[in-house]
Short mmCIF file of C-alpha atoms and ligand atoms in Angstrom, two decimals:
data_model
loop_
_atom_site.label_atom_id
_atom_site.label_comp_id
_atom_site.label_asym_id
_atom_site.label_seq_id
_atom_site.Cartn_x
_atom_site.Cartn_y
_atom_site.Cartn_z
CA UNK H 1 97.12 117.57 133.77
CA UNK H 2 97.64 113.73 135.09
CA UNK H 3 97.18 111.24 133.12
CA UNK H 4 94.67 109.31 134.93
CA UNK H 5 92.94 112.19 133.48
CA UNK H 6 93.25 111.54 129.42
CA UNK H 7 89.18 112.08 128.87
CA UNK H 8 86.95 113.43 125.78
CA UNK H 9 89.13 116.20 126.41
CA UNK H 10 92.74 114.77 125.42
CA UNK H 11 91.95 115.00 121.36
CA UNK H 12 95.46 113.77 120.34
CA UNK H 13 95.13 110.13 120.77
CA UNK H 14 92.10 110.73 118.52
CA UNK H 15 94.26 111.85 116.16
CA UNK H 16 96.88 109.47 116.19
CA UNK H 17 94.29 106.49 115.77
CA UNK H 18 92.42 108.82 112.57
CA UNK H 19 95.82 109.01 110.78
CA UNK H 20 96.48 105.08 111.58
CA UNK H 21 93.43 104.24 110.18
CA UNK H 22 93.68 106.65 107.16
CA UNK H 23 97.06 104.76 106.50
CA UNK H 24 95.32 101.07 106.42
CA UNK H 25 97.23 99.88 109.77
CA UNK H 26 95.22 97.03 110.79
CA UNK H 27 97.94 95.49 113.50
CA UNK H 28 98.21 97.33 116.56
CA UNK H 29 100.99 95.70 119.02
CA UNK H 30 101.62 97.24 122.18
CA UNK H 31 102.10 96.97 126.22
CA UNK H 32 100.12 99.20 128.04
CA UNK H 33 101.63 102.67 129.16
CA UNK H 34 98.71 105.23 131.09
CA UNK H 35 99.58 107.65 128.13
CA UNK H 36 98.46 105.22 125.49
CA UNK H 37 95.27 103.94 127.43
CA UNK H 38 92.81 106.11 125.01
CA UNK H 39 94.60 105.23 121.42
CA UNK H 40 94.40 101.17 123.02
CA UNK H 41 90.73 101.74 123.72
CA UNK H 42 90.13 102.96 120.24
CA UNK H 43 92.26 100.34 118.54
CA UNK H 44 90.51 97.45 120.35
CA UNK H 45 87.15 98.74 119.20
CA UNK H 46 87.99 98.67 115.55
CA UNK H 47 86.86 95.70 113.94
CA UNK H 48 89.46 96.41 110.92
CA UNK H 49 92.39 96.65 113.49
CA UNK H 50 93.89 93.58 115.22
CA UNK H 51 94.92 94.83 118.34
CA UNK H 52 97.44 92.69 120.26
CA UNK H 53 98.52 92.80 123.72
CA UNK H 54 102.16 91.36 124.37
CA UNK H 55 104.22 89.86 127.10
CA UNK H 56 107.47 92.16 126.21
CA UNK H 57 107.99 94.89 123.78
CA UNK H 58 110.79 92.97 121.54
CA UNK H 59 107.72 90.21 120.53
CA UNK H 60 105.86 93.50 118.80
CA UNK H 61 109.00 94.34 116.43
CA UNK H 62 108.49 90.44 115.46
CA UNK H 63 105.12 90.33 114.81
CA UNK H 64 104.95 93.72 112.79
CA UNK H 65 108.09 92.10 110.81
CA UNK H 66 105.76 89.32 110.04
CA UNK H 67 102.89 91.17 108.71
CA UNK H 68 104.64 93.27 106.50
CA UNK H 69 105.77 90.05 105.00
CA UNK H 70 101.97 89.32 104.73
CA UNK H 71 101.24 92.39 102.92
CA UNK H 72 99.89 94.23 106.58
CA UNK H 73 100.67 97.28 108.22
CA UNK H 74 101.42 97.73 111.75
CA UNK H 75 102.10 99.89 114.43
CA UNK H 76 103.98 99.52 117.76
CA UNK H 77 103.18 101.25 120.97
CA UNK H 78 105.36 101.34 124.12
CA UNK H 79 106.28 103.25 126.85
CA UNK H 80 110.00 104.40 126.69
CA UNK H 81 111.46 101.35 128.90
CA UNK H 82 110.14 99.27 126.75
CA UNK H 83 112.78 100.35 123.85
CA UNK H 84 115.54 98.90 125.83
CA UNK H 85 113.47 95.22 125.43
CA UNK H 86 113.39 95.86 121.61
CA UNK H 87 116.92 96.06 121.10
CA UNK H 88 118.36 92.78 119.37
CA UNK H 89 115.16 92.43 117.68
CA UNK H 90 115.30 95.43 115.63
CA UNK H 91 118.46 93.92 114.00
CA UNK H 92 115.80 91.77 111.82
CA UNK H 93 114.44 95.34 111.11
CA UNK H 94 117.68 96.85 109.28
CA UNK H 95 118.35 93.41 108.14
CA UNK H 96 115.39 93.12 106.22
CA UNK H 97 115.23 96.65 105.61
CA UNK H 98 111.34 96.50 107.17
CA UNK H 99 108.73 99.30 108.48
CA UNK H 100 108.07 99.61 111.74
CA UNK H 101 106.15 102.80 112.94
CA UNK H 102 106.46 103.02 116.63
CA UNK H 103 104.74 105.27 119.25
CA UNK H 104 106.61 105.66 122.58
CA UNK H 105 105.24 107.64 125.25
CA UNK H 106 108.30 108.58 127.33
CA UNK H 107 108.92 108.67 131.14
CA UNK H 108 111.40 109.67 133.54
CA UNK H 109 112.38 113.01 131.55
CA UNK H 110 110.56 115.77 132.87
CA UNK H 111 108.35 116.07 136.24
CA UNK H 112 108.81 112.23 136.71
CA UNK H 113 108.36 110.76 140.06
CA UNK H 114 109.58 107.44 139.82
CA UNK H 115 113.05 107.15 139.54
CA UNK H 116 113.41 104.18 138.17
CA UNK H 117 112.12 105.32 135.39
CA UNK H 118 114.62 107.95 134.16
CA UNK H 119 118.04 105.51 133.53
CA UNK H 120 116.00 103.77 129.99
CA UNK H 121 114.42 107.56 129.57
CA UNK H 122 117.15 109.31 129.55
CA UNK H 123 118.72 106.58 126.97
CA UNK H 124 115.66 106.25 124.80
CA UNK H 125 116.15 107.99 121.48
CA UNK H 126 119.75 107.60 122.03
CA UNK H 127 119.02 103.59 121.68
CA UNK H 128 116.70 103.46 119.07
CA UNK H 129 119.21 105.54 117.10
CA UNK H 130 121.65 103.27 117.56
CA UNK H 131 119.50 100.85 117.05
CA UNK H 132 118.72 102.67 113.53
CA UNK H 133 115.67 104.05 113.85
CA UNK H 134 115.16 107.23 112.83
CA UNK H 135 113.57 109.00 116.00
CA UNK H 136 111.01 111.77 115.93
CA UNK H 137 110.11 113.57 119.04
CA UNK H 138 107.21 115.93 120.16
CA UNK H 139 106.86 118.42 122.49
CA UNK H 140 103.24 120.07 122.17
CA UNK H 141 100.38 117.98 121.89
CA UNK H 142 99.38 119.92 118.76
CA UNK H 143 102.23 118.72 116.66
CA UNK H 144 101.68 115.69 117.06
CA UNK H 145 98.82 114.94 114.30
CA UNK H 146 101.04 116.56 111.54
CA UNK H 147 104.23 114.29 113.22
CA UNK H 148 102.26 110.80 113.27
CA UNK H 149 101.30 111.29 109.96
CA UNK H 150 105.26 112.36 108.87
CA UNK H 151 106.28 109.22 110.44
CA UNK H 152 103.52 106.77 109.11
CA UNK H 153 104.48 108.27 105.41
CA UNK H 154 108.35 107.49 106.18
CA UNK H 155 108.50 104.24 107.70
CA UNK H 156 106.09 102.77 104.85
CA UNK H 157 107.13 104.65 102.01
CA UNK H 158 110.65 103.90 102.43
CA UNK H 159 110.49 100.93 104.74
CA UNK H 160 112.47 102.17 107.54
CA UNK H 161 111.82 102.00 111.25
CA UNK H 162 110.43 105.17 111.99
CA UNK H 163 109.67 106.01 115.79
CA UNK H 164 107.55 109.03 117.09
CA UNK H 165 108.51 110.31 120.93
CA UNK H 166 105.68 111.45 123.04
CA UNK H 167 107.36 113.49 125.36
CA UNK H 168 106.34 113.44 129.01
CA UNK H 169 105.27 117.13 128.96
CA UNK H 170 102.64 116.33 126.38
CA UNK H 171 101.14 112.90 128.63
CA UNK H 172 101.32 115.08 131.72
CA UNK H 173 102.33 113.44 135.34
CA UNK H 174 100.67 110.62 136.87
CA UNK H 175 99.07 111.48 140.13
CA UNK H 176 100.51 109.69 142.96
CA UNK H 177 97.98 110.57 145.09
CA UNK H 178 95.45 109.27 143.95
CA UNK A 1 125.29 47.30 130.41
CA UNK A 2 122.43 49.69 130.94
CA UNK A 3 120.74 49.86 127.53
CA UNK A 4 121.78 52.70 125.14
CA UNK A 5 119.63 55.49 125.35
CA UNK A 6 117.56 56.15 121.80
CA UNK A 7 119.54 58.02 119.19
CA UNK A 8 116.66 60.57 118.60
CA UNK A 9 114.89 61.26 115.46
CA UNK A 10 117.01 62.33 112.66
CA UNK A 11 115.99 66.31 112.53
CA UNK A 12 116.64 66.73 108.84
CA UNK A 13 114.39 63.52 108.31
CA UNK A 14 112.09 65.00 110.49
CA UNK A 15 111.86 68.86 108.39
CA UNK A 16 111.86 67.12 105.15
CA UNK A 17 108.19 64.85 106.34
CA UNK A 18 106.93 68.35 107.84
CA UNK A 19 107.33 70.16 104.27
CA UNK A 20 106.58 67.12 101.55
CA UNK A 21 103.54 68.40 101.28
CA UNK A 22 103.31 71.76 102.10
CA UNK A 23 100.87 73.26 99.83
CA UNK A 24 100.70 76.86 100.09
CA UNK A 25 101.87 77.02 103.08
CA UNK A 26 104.37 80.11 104.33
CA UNK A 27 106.92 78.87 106.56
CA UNK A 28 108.65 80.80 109.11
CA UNK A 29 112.37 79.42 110.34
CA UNK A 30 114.14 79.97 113.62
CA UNK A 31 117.62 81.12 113.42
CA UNK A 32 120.45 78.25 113.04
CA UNK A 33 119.69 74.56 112.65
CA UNK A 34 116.48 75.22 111.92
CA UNK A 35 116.66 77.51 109.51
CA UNK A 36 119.16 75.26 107.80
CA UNK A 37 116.89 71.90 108.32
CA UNK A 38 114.46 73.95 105.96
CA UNK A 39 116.46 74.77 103.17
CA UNK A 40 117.69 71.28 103.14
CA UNK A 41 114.21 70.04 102.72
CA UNK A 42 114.22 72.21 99.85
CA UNK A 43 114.65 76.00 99.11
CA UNK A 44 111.21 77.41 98.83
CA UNK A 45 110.40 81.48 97.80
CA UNK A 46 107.72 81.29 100.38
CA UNK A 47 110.47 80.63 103.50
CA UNK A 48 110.78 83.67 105.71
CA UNK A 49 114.65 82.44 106.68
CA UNK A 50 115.80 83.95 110.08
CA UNK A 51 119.43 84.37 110.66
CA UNK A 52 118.79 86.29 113.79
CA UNK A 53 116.29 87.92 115.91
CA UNK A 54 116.55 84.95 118.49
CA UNK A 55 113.33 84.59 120.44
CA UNK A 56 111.11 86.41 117.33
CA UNK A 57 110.57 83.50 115.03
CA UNK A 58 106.82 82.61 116.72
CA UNK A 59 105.80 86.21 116.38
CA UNK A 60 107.18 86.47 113.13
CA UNK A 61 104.44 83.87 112.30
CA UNK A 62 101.59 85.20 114.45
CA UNK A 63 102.53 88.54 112.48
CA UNK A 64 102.29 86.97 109.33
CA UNK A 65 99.40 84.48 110.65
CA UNK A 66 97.28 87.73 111.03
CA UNK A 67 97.93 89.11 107.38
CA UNK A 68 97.60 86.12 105.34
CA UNK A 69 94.50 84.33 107.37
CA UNK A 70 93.60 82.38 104.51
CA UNK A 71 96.78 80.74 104.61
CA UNK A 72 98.57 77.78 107.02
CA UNK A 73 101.71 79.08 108.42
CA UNK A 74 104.34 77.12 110.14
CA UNK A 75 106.95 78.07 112.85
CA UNK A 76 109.67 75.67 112.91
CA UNK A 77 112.56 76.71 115.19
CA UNK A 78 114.89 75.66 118.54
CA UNK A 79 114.28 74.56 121.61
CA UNK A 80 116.78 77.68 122.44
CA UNK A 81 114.81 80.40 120.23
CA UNK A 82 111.73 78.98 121.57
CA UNK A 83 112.69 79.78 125.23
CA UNK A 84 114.12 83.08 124.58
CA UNK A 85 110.58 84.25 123.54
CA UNK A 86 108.61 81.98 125.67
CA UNK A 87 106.03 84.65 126.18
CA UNK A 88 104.97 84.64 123.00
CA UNK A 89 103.44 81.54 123.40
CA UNK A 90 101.16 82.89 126.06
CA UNK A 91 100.52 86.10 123.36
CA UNK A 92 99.84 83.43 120.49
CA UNK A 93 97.45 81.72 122.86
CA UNK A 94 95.55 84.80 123.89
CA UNK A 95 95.15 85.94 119.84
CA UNK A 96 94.64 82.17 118.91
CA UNK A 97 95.32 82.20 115.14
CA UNK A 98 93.05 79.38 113.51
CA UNK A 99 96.12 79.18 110.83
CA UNK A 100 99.47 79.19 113.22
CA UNK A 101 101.19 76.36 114.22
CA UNK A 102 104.29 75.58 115.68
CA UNK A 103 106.97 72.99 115.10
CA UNK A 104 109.91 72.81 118.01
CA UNK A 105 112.82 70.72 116.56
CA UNK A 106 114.08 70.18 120.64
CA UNK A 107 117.58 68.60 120.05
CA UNK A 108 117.73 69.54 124.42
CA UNK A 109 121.04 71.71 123.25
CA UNK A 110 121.95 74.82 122.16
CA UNK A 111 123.25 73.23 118.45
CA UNK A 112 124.49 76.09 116.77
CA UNK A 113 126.84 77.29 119.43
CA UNK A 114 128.93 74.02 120.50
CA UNK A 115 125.68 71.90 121.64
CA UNK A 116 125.56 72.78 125.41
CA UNK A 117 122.66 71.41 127.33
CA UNK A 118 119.81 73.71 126.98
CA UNK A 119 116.79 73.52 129.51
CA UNK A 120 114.16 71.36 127.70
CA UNK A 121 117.20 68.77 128.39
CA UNK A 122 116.80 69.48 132.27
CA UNK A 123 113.18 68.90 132.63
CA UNK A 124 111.46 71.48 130.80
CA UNK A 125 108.56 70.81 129.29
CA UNK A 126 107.48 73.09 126.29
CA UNK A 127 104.42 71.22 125.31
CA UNK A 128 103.60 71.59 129.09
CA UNK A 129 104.22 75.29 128.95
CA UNK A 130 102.10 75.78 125.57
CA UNK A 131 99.07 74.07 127.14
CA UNK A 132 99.08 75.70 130.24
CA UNK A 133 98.92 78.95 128.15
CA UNK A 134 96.37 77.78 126.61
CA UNK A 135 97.14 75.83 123.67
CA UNK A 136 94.32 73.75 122.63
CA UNK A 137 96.41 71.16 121.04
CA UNK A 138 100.04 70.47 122.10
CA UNK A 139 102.02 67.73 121.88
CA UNK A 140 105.38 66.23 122.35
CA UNK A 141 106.87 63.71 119.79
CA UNK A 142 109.37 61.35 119.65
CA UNK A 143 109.05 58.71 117.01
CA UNK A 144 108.67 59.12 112.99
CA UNK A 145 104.92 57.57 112.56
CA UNK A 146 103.92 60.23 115.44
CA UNK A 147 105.58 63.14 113.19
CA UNK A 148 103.78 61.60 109.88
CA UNK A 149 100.29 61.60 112.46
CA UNK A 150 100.93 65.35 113.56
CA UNK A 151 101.10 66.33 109.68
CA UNK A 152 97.07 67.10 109.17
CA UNK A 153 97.23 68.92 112.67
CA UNK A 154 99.86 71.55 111.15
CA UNK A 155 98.31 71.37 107.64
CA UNK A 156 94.39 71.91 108.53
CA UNK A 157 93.32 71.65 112.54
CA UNK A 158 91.98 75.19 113.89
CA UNK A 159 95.28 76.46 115.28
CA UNK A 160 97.08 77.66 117.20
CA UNK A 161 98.70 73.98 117.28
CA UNK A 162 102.05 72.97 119.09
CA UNK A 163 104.09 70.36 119.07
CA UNK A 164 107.72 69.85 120.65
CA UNK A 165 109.32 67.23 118.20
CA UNK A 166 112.37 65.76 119.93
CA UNK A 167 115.42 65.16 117.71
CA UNK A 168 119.11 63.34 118.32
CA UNK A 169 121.58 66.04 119.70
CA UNK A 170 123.43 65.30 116.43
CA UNK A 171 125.04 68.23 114.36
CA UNK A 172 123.52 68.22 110.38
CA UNK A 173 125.87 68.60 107.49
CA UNK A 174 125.73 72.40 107.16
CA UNK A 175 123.27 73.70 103.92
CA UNK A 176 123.10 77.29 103.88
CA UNK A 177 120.32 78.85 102.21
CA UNK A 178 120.21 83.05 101.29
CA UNK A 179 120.98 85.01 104.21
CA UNK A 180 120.47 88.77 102.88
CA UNK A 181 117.65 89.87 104.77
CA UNK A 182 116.76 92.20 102.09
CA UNK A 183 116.87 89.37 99.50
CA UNK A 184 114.95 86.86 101.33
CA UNK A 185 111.85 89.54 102.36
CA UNK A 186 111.81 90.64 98.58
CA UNK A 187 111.31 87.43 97.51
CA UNK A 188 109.10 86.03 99.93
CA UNK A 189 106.97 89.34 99.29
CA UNK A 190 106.86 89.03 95.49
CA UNK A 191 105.92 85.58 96.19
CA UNK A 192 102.93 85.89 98.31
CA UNK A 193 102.19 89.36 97.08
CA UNK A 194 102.75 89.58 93.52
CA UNK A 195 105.19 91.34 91.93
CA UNK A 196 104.48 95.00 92.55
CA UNK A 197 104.80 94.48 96.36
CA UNK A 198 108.72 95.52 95.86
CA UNK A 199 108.02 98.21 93.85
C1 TPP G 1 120.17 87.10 121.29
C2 TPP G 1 121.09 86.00 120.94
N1 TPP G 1 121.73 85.30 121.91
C3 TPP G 1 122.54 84.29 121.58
C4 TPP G 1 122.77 83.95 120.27
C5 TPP G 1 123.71 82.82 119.91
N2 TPP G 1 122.94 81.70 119.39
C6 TPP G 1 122.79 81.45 118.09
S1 TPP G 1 121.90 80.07 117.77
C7 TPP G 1 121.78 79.75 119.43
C8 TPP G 1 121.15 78.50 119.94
C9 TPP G 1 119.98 78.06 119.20
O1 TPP G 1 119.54 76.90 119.84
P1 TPP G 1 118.28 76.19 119.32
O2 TPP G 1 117.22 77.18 119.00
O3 TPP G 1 117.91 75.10 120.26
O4 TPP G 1 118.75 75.60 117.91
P2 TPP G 1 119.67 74.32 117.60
O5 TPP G 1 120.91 74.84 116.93
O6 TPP G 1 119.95 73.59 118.86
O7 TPP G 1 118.85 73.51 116.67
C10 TPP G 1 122.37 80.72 120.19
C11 TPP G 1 122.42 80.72 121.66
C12 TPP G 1 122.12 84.73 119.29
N3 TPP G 1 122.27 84.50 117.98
N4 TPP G 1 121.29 85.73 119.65
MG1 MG G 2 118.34 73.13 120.21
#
């Protein structure tokens, strides 16, 4: 699988945006990653979800601090360099003590052909930890309704930035060739 | 002699004729002299202090912008915090918020950390930037009567609305409002919210 090729066929980011919406997130912050491009799509053509394209990953953990202070419920979607742009800002996270749900699809981790890509991979749930966010990761692609929905309970029930890993096995690798 | 350059407004003057008549408004500080410039205008439950998170105070407010649409909500922050999240004017512009707006107290220094020159001192021109990303209304100002004209455009013009308010390069007495994060979102919450949002 490629994932220039997430069609009908790739059900999970339908079931990522059916628990999001079952949880009453209407903010959806994010920079575009390939393995997000369906769960975007589906955000954007929700009326009842704001979706919000932004120039770097750190202005999402901002905004979603924001609308929980408005009573609102976000979500944060990245690819895994992105985490290294969030880094100071989640300070205002723990500060606070705030939820923040965050989806990061990773890269440079397994079958990656870019290698610029695998310094912030390798380093991603290592930093967020740090960073102290409690990091979920998953593997299979069928996990990952039951693991979106663990992580949406956590980070809002107990405010605490919660983030769920995508790994690259489950996005698949981006053809090259095309 | 060459004539003495203009002192510069007077920033804490300048935050206390922003806020006199604030209504419901929910106000979102950047870190340092503006967050202190606030408090000294008076301590409010509805101020969303930052201490931190440099660069995050504008998306703080489109954040908060987006959940509360019914109500105004005011940015007032640095020249510095502005420019370390300069992008998120261009994002603000994009989303367009009827109910954002933005108030730059530009003293042309970094205050809080010994007053070195910052870049809005050396030419840069935020209002400039703003409109270019499509800001519909941005503005610099420089005297008091233009600050007491700019109130209605914070208070009730279709947002997102900018302005770059330039201010004397002049340390305030220090005021010091709460600084527990934890403190400051639970009250702000139970503010806005009601009382069972920190249950
Ligand atoms: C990420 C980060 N870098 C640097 C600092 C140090 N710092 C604190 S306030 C500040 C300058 C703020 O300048 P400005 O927003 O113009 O406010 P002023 O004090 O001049 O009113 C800096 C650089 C910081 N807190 N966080
Ligand atoms: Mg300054």
């Amino acid at each position: 699988m490629t994932t220039d090729q997430q069609t009908s066929a790739t059900v999970w980011p339908d079931e990522i945006y059916e628990v999001l919406k079952q949880a009453g997130i209407t903010q959806v912050a994010y920079v575009p990653d390939a393995g997000h491009a369906k769960l975007i799509n589906r955000c954007h053509a929700d009326k009842a979800m704001r979706a919000v394209s932004l120039t770097t990953e750190e202005e999402g953990v901002a905004m979603l601090a924001g609308a929980w202070m408005g009573g609102a419920k976000g979500v944060l979607l990245m690819q895994s360099s992105g985490v290294g742009n969030c880094i100071n800002m989640l300070s205002m996270i723990e500060e606070c003590r705030l939820p923040l749900l965050m989806i990061v699809t990773m890269r440079g981790v397994w079958g990656e052909f870019n290698p610029w890509q695998v310094p912030m991979g390798g380093s991603t749930a290592a930093a967020l930890e740090n960073a102290g966010v409690i990091v979920h990761s998953v593997e299979r692609a069928e996990d990952i309704r039951e693991t979106i929905h663990a992580c949406t309970a956590l980070a809002f029930n107990t405010q605490r930035p919660v983030a769920m890993l995508i790994q690259q096995r489950v996005i698949g690798f981006k053809n090259w060739n095309k | 002699m060459a004539a003495k350059k203009p002192a510069g407004l007077d920033r804490r003057k300048v935050v206390a004729a922003l806020l006199a008549d604030r209504g419901d408004a929910l106000v979102v500080t950047g870190l340092g002299s503006p967050t202190y410039d606030t408090y000294a205008a008076g301590d409010h439950d509805l101020n969303f202090y930052l201490w931190g998170a440099m660069g995050g105070a504008v998306m703080a407010g489109l954040g908060l912008a987006l959940a509360q649409p019914k109500r105004r909500v005011l940015v007032i922050t640095g020249d510095g915090e502005m420019l370390m999240g300069i992008g998120s004017l261009a994002t603000v512009a994009c989303e367009a918020p009827k109910n954002l707006a933005i108030a730059v107290i530009d003293n042309g220094h970094y205050g809080e950390t010994g007053m070195q020159r910052a870049h809005t001192a050396r030419g840069v021109d935020l209002a400039g930037i703003a409109k270019a990303a499509g800001f519909k209304s941005a503005t610099t100002i420089s005297t008091m009567p233009a600050v007491q004209a700019w109130l209605p455009a914070w208070q009730k013009k279709a947002g997102p609305v900018f302005a770059d308010i330039k201010v004397a390069a002049t340390p305030a007495p220090m005021r010091l409002p709460l600084r527990d994060g934890t403190a400051i979102k639970h009250r702000f919450r139970s503010a806005l919210l009601g009382a069972d949002a920190i249950k």
